[in-house]
Short mmCIF file of N, CA, C and O in Angstrom, two decimals:
data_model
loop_
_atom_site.label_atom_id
_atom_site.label_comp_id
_atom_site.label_asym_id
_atom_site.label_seq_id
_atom_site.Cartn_x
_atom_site.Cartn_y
_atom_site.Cartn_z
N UNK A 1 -4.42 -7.63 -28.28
CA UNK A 1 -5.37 -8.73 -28.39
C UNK A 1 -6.79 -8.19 -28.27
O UNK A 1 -7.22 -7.52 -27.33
N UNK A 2 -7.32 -8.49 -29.12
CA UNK A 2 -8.91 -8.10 -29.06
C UNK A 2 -9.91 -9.13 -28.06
O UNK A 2 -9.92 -10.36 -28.02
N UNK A 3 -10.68 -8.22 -27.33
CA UNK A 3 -11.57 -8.94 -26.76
C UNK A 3 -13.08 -8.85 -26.78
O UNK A 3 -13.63 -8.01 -26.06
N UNK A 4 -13.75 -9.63 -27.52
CA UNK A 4 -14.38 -9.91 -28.15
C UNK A 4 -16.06 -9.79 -26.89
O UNK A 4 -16.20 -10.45 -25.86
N UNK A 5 -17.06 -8.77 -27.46
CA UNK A 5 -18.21 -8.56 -26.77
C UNK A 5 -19.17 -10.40 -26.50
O UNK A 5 -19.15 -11.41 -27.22
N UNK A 6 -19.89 -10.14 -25.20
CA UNK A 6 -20.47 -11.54 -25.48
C UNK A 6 -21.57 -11.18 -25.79
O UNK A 6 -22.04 -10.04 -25.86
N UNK A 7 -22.20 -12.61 -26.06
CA UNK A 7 -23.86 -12.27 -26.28
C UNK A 7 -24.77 -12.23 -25.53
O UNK A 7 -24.66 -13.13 -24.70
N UNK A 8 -25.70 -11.59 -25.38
CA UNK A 8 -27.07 -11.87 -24.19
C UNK A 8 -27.13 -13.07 -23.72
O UNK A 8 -27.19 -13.13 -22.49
N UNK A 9 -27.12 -14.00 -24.28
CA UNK A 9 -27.20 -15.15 -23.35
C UNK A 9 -26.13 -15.41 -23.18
O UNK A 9 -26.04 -16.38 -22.42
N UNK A 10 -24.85 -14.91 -23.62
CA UNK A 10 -24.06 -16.07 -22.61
C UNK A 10 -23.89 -14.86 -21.40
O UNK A 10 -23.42 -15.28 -20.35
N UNK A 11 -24.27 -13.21 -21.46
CA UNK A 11 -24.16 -12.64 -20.49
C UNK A 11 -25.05 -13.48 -18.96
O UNK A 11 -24.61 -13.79 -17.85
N UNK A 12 -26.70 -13.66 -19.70
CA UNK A 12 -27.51 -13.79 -18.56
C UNK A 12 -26.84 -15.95 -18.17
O UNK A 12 -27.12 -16.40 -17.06
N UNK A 13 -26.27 -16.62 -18.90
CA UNK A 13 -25.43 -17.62 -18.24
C UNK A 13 -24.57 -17.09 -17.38
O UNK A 13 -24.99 -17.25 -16.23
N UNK A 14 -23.52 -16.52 -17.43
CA UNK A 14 -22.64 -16.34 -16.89
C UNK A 14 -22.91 -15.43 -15.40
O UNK A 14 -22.24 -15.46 -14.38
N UNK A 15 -24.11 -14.66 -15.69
CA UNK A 15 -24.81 -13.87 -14.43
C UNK A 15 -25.33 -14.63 -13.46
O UNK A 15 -25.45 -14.18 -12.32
N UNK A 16 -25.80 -16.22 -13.86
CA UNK A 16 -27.05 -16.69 -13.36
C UNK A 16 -25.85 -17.76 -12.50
O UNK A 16 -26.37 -18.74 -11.98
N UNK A 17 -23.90 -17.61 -12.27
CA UNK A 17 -22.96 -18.29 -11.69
C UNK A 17 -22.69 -17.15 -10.80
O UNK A 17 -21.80 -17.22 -9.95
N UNK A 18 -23.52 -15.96 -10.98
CA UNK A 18 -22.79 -15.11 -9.74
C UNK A 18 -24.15 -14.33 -9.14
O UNK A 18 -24.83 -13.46 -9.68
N UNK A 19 -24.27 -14.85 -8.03
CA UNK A 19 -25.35 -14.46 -7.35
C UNK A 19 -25.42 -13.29 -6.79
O UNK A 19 -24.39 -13.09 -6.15
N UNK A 20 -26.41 -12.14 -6.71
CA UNK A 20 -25.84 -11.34 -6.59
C UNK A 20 -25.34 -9.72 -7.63
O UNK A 20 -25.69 -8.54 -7.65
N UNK A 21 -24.58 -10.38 -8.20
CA UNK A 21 -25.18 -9.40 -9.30
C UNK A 21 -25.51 -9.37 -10.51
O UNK A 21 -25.33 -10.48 -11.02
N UNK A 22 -26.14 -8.19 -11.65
CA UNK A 22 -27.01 -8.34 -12.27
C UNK A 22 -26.63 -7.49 -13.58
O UNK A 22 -25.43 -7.39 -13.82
N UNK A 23 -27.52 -6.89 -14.41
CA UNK A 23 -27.10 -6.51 -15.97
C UNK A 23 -28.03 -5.18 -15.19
O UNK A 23 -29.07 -5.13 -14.53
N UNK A 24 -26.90 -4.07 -15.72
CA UNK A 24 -27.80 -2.50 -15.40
C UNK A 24 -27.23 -1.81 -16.99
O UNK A 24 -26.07 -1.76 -17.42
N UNK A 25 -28.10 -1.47 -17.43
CA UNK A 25 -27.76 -1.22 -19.10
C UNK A 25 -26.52 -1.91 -20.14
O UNK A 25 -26.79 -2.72 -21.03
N UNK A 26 -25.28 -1.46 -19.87
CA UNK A 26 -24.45 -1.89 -20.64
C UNK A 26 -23.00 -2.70 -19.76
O UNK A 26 -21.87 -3.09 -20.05
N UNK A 27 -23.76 -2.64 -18.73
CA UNK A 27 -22.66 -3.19 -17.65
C UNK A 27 -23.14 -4.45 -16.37
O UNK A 27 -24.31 -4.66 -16.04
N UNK A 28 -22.09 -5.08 -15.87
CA UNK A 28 -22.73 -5.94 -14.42
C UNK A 28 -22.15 -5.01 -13.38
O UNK A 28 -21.26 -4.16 -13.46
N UNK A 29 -23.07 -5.51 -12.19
CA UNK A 29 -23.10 -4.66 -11.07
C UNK A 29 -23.40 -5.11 -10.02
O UNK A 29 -24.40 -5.81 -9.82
N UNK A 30 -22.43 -4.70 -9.04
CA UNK A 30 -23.41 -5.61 -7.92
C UNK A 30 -22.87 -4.48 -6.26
O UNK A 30 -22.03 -3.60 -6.09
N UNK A 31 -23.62 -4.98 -5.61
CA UNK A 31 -22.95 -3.91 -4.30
C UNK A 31 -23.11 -4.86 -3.01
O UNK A 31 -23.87 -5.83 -3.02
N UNK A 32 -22.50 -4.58 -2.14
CA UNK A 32 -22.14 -5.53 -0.91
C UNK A 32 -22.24 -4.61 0.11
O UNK A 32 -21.92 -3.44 -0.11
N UNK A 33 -22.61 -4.93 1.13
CA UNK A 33 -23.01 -4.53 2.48
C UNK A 33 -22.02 -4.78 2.92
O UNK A 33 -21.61 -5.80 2.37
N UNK A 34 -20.95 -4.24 4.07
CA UNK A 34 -20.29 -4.37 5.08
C UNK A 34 -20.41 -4.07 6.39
O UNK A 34 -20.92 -2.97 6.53
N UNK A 35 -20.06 -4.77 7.72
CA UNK A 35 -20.13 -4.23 8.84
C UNK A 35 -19.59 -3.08 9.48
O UNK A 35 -19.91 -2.78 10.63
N UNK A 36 -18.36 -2.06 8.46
CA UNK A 36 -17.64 -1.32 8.87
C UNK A 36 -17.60 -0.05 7.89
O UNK A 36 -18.13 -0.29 6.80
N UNK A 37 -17.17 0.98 8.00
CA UNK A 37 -16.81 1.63 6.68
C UNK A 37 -15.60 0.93 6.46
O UNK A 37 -15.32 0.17 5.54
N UNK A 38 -14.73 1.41 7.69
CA UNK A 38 -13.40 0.73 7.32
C UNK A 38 -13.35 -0.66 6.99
O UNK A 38 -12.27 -1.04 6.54
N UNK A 39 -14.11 -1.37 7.07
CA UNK A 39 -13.68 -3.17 6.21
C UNK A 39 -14.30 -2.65 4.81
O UNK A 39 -13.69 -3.25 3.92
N UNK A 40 -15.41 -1.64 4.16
CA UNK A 40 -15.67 -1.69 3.57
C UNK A 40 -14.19 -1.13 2.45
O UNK A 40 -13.69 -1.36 1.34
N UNK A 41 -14.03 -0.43 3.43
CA UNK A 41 -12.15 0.23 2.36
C UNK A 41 -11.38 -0.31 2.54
O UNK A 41 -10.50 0.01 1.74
N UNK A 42 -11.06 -1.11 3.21
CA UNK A 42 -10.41 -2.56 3.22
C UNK A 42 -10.03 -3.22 1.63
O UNK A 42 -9.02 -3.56 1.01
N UNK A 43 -11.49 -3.16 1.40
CA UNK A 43 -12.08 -4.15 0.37
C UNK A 43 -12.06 -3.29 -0.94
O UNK A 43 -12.13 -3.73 -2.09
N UNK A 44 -11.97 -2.31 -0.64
CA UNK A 44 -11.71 -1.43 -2.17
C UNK A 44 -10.29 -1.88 -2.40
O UNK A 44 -10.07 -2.59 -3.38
N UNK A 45 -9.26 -1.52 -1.55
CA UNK A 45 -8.41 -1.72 -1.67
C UNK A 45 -7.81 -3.16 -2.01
O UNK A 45 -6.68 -3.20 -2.50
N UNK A 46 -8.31 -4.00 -1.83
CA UNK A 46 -8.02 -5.46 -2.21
C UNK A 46 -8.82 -5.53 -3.65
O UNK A 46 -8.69 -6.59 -4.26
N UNK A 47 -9.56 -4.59 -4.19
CA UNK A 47 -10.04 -4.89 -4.86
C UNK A 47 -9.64 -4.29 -6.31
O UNK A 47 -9.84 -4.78 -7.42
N UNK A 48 -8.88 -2.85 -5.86
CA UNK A 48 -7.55 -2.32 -7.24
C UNK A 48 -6.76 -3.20 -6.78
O UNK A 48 -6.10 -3.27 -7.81
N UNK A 49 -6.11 -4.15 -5.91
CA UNK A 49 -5.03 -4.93 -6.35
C UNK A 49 -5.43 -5.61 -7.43
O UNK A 49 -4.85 -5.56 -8.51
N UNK A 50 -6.56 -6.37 -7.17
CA UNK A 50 -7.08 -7.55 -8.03
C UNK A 50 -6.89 -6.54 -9.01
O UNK A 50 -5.73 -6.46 -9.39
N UNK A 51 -7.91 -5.50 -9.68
CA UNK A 51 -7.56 -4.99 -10.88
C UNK A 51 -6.35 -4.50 -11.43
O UNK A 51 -6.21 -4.51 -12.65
N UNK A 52 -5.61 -4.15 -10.81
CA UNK A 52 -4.46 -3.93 -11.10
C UNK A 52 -3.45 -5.37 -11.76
O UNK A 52 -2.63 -5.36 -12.68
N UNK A 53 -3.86 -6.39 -10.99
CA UNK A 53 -3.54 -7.79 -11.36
C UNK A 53 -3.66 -7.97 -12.79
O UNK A 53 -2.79 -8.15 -13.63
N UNK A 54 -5.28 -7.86 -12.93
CA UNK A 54 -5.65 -8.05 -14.41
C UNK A 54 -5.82 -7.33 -15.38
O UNK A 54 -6.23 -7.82 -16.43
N UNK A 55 -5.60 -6.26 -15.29
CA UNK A 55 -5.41 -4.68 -16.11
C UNK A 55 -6.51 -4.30 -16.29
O UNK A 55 -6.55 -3.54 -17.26
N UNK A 56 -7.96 -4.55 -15.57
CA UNK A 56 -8.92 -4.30 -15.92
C UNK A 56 -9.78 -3.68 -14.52
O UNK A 56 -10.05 -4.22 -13.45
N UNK A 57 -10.04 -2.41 -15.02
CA UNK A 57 -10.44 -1.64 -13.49
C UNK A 57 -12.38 -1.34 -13.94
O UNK A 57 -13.06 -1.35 -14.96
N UNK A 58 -12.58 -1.13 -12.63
CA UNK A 58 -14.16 -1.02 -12.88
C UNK A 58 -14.47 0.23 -12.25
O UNK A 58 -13.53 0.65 -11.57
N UNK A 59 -15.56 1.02 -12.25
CA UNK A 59 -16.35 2.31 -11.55
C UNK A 59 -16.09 1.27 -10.14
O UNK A 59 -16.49 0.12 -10.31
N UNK A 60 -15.67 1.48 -9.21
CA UNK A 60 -15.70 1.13 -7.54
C UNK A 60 -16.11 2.52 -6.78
O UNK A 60 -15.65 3.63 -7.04
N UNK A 61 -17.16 2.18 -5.70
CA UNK A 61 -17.82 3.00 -4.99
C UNK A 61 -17.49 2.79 -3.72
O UNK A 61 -17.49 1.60 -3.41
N UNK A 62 -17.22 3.49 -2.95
CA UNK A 62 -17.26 3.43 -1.09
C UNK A 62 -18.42 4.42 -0.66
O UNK A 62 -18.52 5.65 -0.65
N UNK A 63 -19.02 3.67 -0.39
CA UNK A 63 -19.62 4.43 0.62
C UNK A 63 -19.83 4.07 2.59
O UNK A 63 -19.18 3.22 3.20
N UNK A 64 -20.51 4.65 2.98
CA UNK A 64 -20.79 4.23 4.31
C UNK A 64 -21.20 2.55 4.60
O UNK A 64 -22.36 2.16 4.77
N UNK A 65 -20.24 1.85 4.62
CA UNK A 65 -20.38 0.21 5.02
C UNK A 65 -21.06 -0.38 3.76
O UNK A 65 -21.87 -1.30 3.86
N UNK A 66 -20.61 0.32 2.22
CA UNK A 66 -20.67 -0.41 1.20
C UNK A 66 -19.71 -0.16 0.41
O UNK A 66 -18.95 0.81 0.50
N UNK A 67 -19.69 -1.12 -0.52
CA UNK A 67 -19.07 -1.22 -1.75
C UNK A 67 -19.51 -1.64 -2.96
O UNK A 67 -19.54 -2.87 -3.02
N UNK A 68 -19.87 -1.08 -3.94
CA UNK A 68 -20.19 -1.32 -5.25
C UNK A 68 -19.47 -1.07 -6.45
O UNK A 68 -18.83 -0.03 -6.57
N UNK A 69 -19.54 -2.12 -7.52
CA UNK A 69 -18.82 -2.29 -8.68
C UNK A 69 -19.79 -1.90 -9.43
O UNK A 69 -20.88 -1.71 -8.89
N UNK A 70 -19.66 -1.68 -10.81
CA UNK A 70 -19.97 -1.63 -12.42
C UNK A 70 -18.83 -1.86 -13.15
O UNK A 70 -17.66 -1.54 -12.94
N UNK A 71 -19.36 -2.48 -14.04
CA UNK A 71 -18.15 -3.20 -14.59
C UNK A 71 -18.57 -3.59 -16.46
O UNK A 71 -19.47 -4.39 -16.73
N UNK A 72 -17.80 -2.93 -17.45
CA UNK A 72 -17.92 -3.38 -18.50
C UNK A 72 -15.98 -3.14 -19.51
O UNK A 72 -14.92 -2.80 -18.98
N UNK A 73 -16.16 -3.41 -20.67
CA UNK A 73 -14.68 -3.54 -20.86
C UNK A 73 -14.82 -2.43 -21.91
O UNK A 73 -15.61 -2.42 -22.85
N UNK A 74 -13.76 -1.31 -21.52
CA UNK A 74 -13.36 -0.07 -22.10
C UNK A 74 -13.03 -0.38 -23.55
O UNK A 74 -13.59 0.21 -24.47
N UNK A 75 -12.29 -1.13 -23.69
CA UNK A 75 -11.47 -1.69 -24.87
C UNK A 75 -12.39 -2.39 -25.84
O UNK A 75 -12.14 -2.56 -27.03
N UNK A 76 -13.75 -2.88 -25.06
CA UNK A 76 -14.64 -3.38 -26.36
C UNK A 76 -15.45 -2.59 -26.94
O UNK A 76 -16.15 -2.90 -27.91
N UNK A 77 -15.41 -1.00 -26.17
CA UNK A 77 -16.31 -0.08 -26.98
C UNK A 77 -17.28 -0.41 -25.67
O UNK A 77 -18.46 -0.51 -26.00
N UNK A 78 -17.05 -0.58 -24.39
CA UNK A 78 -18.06 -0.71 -23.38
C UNK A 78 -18.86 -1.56 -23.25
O UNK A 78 -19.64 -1.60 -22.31
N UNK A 79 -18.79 -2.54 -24.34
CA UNK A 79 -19.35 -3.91 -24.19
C UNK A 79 -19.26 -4.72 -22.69
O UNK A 79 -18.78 -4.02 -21.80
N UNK A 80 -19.60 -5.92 -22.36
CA UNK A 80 -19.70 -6.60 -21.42
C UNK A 80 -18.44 -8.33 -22.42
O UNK A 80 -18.47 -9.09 -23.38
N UNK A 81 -17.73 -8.02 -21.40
CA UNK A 81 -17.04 -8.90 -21.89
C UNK A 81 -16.79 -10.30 -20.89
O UNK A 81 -17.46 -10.29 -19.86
N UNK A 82 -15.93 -11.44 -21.09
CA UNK A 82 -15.57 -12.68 -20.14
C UNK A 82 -14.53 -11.69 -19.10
O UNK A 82 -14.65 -11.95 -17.90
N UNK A 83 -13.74 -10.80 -19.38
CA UNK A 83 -12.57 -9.87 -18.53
C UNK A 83 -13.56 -9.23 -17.91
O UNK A 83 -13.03 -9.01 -16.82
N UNK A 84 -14.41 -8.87 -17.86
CA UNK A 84 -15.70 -8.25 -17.04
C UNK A 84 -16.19 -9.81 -15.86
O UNK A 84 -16.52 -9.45 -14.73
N UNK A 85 -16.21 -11.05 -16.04
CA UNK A 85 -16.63 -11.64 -15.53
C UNK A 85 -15.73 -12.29 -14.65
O UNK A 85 -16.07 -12.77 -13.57
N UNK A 86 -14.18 -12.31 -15.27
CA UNK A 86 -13.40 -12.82 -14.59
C UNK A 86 -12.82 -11.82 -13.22
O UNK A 86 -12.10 -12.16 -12.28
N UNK A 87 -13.52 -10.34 -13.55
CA UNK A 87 -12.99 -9.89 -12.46
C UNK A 87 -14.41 -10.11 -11.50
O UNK A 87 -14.14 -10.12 -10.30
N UNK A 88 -15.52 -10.24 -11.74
CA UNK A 88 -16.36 -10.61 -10.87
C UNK A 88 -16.45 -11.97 -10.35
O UNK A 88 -17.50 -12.48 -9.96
N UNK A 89 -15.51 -12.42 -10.36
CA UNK A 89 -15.54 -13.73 -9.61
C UNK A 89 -14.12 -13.62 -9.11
O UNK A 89 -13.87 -14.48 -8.26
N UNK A 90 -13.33 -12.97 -9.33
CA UNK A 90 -11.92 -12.66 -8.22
C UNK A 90 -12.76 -11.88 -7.43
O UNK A 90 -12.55 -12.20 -6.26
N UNK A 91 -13.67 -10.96 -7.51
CA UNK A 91 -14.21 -9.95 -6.23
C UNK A 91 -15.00 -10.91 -5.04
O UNK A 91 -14.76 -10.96 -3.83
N UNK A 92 -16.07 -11.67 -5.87
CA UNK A 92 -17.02 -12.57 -5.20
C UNK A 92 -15.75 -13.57 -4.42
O UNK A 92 -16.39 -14.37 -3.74
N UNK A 93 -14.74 -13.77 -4.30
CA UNK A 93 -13.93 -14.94 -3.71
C UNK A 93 -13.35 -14.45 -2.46
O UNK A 93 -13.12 -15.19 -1.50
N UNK A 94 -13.08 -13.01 -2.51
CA UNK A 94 -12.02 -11.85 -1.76
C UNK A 94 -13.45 -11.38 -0.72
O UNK A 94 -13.22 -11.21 0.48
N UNK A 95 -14.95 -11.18 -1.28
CA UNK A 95 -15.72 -10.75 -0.57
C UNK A 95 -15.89 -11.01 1.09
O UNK A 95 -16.00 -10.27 2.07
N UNK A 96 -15.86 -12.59 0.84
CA UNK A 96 -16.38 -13.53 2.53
C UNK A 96 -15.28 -12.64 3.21
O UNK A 96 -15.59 -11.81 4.05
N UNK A 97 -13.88 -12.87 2.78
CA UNK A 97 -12.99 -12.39 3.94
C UNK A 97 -13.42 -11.01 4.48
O UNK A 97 -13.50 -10.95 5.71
N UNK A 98 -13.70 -9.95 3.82
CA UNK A 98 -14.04 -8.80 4.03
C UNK A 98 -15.45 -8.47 4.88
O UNK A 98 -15.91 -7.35 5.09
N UNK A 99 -16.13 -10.02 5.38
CA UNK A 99 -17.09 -9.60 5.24
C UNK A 99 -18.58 -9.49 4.82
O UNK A 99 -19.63 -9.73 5.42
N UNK A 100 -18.35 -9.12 3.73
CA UNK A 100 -19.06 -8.49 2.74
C UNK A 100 -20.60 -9.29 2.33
O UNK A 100 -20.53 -10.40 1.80
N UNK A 101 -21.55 -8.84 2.52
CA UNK A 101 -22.76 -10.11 1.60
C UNK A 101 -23.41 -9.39 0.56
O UNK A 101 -24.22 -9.96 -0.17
#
């Protein structure tokens, strides 16, 4: 099934429902503060489930009491796709528990 690149605006719509993060060249991105390292790897880890869920994995970062995504779809030629957005709003839902702002 092909999945189809969006357009600038419906990228900066669909950005302007997730607070937080933003357009960094060809991808969305966003990074979260945690109180822990360990809640922050917590949260990686809940966060390849989710991708693993939806077959769609992103650059994920740990660092010291953070976590950051980039996120665009391999399969569109690196475009920014709705499978790019749907996993940013399974992350943004999983975040509070972790934590995370």
């Amino acid at each position: 099934m092909a999945v189809e690149p969006l357009s600038q605006q419906e990228i900066e719509d669909r950005l302007a429902e997730l607070p937080g993060w933003s357009l960094d060249g060809d991808r969305i991105t966003r990074s979260y503060r945690l109180g822990s390292h360990f809640a922050g790897a917590a949260m990686v880890v809940h966060i390849a489930q989710v991708q693993e869920e939806l077959d769609h994995h992103s650059d994920l970062t740990l660092g010291y009491r953070s976590v950051s995504l980039s996120v665009h779809t391999h399969c569109a030629g690196g475009a920014i796709t709705a499978r790019d957005f749907e996993l940013a709003h399974r992350v943004e839902k999983l975040a509070a528990g972790h934590g995370a702002h």
